[in-house]
Coordinates of N, CA and C in Angstrom, one line a residue:
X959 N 177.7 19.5 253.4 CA 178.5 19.5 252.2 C 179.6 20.6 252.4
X960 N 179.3 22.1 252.6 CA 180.0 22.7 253.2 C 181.6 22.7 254.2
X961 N 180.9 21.9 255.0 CA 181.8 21.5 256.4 C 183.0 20.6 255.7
X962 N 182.0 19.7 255.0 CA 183.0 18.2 254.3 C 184.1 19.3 253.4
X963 N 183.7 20.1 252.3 CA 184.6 21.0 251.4 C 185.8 21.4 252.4
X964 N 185.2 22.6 253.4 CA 186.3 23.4 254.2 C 187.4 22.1 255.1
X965 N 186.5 21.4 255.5 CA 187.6 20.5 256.3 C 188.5 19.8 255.1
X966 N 188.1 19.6 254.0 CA 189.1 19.4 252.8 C 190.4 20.2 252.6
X967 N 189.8 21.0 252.3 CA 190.8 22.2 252.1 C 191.8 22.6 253.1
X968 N 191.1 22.5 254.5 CA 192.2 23.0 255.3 C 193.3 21.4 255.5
X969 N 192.7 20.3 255.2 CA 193.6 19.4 255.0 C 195.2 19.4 253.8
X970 N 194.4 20.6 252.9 CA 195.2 20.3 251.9 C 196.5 21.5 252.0
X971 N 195.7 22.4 252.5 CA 196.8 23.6 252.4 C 197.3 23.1 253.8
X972 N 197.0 22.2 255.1 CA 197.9 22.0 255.5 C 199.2 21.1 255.1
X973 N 198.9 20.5 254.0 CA 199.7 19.3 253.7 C 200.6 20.2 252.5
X974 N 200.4 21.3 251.7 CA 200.8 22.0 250.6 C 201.8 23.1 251.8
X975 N 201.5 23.5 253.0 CA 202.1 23.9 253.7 C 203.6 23.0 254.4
X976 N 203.2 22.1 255.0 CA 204.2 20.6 255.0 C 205.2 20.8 254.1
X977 N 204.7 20.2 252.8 CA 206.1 20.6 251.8 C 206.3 21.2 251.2
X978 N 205.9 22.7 251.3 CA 206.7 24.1 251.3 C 207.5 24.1 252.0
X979 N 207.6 23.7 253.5 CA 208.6 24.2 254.6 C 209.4 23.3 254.5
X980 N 209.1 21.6 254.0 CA 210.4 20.6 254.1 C 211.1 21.3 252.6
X981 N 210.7 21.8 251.7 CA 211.2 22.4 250.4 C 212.4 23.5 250.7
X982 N 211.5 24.5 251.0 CA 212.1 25.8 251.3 C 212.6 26.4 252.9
X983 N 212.1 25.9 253.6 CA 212.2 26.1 255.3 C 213.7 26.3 255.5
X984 N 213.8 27.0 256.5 CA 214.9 27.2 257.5 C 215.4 25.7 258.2
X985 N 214.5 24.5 258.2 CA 214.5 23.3 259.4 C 215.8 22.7 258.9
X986 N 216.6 21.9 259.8 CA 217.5 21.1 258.5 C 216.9 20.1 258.8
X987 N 217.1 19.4 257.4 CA 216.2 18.0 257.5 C 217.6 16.2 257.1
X988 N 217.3 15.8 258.0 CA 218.0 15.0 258.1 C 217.7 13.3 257.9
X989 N 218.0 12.7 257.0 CA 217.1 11.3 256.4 C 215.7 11.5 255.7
X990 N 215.6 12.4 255.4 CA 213.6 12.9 255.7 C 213.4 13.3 256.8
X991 N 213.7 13.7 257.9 CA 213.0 14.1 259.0 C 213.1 15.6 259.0
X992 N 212.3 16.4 259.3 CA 212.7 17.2 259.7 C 213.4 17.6 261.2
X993 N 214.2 18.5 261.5 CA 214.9 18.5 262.4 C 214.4 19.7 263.0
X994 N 213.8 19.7 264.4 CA 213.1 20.8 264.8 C 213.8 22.0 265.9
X995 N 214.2 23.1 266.1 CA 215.5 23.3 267.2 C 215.3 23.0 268.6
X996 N 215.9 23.0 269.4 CA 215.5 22.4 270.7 C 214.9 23.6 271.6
X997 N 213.7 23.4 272.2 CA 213.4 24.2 272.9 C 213.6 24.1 274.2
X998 N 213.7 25.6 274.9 CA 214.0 26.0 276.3 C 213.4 24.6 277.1
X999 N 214.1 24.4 278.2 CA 213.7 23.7 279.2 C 212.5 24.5 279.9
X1000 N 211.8 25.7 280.0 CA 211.2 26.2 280.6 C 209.6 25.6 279.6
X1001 N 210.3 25.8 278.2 CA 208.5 25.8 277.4 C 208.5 24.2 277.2
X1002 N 209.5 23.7 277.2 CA 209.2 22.2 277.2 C 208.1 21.5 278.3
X1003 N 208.6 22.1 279.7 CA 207.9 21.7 280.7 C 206.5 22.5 280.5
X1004 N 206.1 23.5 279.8 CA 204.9 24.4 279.8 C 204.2 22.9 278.8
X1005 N 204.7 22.9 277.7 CA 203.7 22.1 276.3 C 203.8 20.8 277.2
X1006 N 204.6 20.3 277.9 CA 204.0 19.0 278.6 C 203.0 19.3 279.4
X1007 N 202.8 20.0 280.4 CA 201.8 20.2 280.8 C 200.2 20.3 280.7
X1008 N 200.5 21.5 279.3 CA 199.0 21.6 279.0 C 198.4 20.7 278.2
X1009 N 199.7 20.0 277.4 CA 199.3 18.8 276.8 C 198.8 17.6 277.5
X1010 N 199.2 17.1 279.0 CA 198.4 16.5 279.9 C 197.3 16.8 280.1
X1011 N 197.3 18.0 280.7 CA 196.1 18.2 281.5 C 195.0 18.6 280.6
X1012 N 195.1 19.2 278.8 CA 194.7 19.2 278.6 C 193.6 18.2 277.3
X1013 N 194.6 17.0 277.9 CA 194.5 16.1 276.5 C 194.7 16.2 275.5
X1014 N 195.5 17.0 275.1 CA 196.3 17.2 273.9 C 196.8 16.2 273.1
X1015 N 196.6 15.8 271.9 CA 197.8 15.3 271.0 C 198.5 15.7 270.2
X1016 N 200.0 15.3 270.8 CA 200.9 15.8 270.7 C 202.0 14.9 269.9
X1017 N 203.5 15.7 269.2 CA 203.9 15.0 268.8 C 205.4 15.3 269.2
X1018 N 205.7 14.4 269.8 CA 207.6 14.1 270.8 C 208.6 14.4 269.6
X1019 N 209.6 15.2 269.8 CA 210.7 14.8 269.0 C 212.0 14.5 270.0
X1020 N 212.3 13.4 269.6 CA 213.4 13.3 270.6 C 215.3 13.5 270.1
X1021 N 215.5 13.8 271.2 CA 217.3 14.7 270.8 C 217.7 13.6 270.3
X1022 N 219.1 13.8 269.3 CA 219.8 12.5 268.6 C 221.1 13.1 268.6
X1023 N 221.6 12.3 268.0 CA 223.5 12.6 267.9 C 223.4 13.2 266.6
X1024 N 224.5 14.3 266.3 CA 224.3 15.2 265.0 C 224.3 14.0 263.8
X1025 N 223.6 14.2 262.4 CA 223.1 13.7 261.4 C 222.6 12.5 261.8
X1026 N 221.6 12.2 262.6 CA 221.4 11.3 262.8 C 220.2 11.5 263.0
X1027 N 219.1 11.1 262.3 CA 217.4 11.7 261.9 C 217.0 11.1 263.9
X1028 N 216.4 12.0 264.0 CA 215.5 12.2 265.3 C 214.1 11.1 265.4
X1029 N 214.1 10.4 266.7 CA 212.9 10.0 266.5 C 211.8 10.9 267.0
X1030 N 210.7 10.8 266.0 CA 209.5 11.9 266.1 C 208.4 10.6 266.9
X1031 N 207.6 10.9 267.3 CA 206.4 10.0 267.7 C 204.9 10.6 268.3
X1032 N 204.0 10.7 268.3 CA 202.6 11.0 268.7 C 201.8 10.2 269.4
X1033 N 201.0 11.1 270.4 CA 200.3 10.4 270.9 C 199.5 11.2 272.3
X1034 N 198.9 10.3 273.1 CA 198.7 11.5 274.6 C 199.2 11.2 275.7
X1035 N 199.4 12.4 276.4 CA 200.2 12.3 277.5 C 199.3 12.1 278.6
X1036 N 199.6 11.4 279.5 CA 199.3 11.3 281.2 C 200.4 10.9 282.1
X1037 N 200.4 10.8 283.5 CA 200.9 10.6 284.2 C 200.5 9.4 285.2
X1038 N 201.4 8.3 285.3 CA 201.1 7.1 286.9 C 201.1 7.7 287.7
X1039 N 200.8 6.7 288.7 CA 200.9 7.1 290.4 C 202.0 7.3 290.6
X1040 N 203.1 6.8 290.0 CA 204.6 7.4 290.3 C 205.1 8.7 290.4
X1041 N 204.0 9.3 288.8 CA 204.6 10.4 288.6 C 205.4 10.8 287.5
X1042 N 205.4 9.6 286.7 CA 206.4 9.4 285.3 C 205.0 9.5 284.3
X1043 N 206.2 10.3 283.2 CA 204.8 10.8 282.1 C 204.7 10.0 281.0
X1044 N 204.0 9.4 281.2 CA 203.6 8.6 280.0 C 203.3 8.9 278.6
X1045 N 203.5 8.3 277.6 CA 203.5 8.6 276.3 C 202.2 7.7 275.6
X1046 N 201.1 7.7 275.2 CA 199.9 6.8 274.6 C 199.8 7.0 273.1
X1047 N 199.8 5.7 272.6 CA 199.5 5.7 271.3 C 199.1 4.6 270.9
X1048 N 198.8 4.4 269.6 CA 198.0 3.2 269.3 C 199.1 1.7 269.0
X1049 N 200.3 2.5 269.1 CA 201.6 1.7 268.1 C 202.4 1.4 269.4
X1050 N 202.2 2.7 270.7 CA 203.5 2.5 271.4 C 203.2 2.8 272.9
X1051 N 203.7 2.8 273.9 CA 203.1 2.9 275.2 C 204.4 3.1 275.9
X1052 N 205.2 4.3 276.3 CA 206.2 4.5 277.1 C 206.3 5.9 277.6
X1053 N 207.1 5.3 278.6 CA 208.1 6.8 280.0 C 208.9 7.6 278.7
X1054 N 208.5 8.9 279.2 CA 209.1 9.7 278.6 C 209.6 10.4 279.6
X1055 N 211.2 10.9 279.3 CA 211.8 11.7 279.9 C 212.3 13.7 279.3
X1056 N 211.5 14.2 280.1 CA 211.7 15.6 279.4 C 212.8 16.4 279.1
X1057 N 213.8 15.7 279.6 CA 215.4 16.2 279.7 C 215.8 15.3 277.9
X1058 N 215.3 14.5 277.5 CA 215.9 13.9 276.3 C 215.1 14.6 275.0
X1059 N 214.1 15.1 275.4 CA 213.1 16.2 274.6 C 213.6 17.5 273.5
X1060 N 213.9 17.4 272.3 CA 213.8 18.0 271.5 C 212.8 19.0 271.4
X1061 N 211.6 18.7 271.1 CA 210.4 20.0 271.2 C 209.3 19.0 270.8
X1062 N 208.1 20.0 271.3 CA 207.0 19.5 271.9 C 205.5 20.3 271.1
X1063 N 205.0 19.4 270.4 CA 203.9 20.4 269.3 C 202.6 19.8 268.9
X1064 N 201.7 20.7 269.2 CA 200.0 20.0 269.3 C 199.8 19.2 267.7
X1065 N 199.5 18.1 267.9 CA 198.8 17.3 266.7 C 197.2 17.8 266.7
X1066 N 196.6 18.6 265.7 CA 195.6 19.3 265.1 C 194.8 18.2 264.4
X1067 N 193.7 18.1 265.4 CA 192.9 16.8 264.6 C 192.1 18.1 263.1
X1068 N 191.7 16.8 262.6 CA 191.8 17.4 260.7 C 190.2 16.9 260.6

């Protein structure tokens, strides 16, 4: 009963957190999306990483042309025998390229 309560709660103040920051936040938010800043080419390649190797779910934001809401998408990452990183999800199954990458952020199972 316990466990079921706390994992409630931390669902809630995560989600009462959510729209504080689309409310009040620094982000600009564009159509509804939030718009996230682009991160360094150095940590981009770090969060792909450990998000492979470490089975991470993660969630893509990808760069857009100004006011033009960003596509966001989730899922896990691996790699083919090619060497191209793959994107998994239940909805979608593609190459991702790290150079079109916006920023890169652990999906927190709940």
């Amino acid at each position: 009963m316990q466990n079921s309560t706390a994992s409630r709660l931390d669902k809630l103040t995560n989600q009462v957190a959510t729209i504080y920051q689309e409310f009040f936040g620094d982000l600009p938010i564009v159509e509804g999306q939030i718009v996230y800043p682009q991160m360094p080419a150095f940590q981009l390649d770090y969060f792909l990483q450990q998000a492979e190797t470490r089975h991470y779910r993660v969630q893509l934001q990808f760069k857009a042309a100004p006011q033009v809401a960003p596509m966001t998408v989730s899922g896990h990452l691996q790699s083919d025998a090619a060497g191209h990183l793959i994107l998994r999800s239940p909805q979608l199954t593609t190459i991702v390229t790290p150079a079109l990458l916006r920023s890169v952020q652990r999906v927190h199972a709940h």
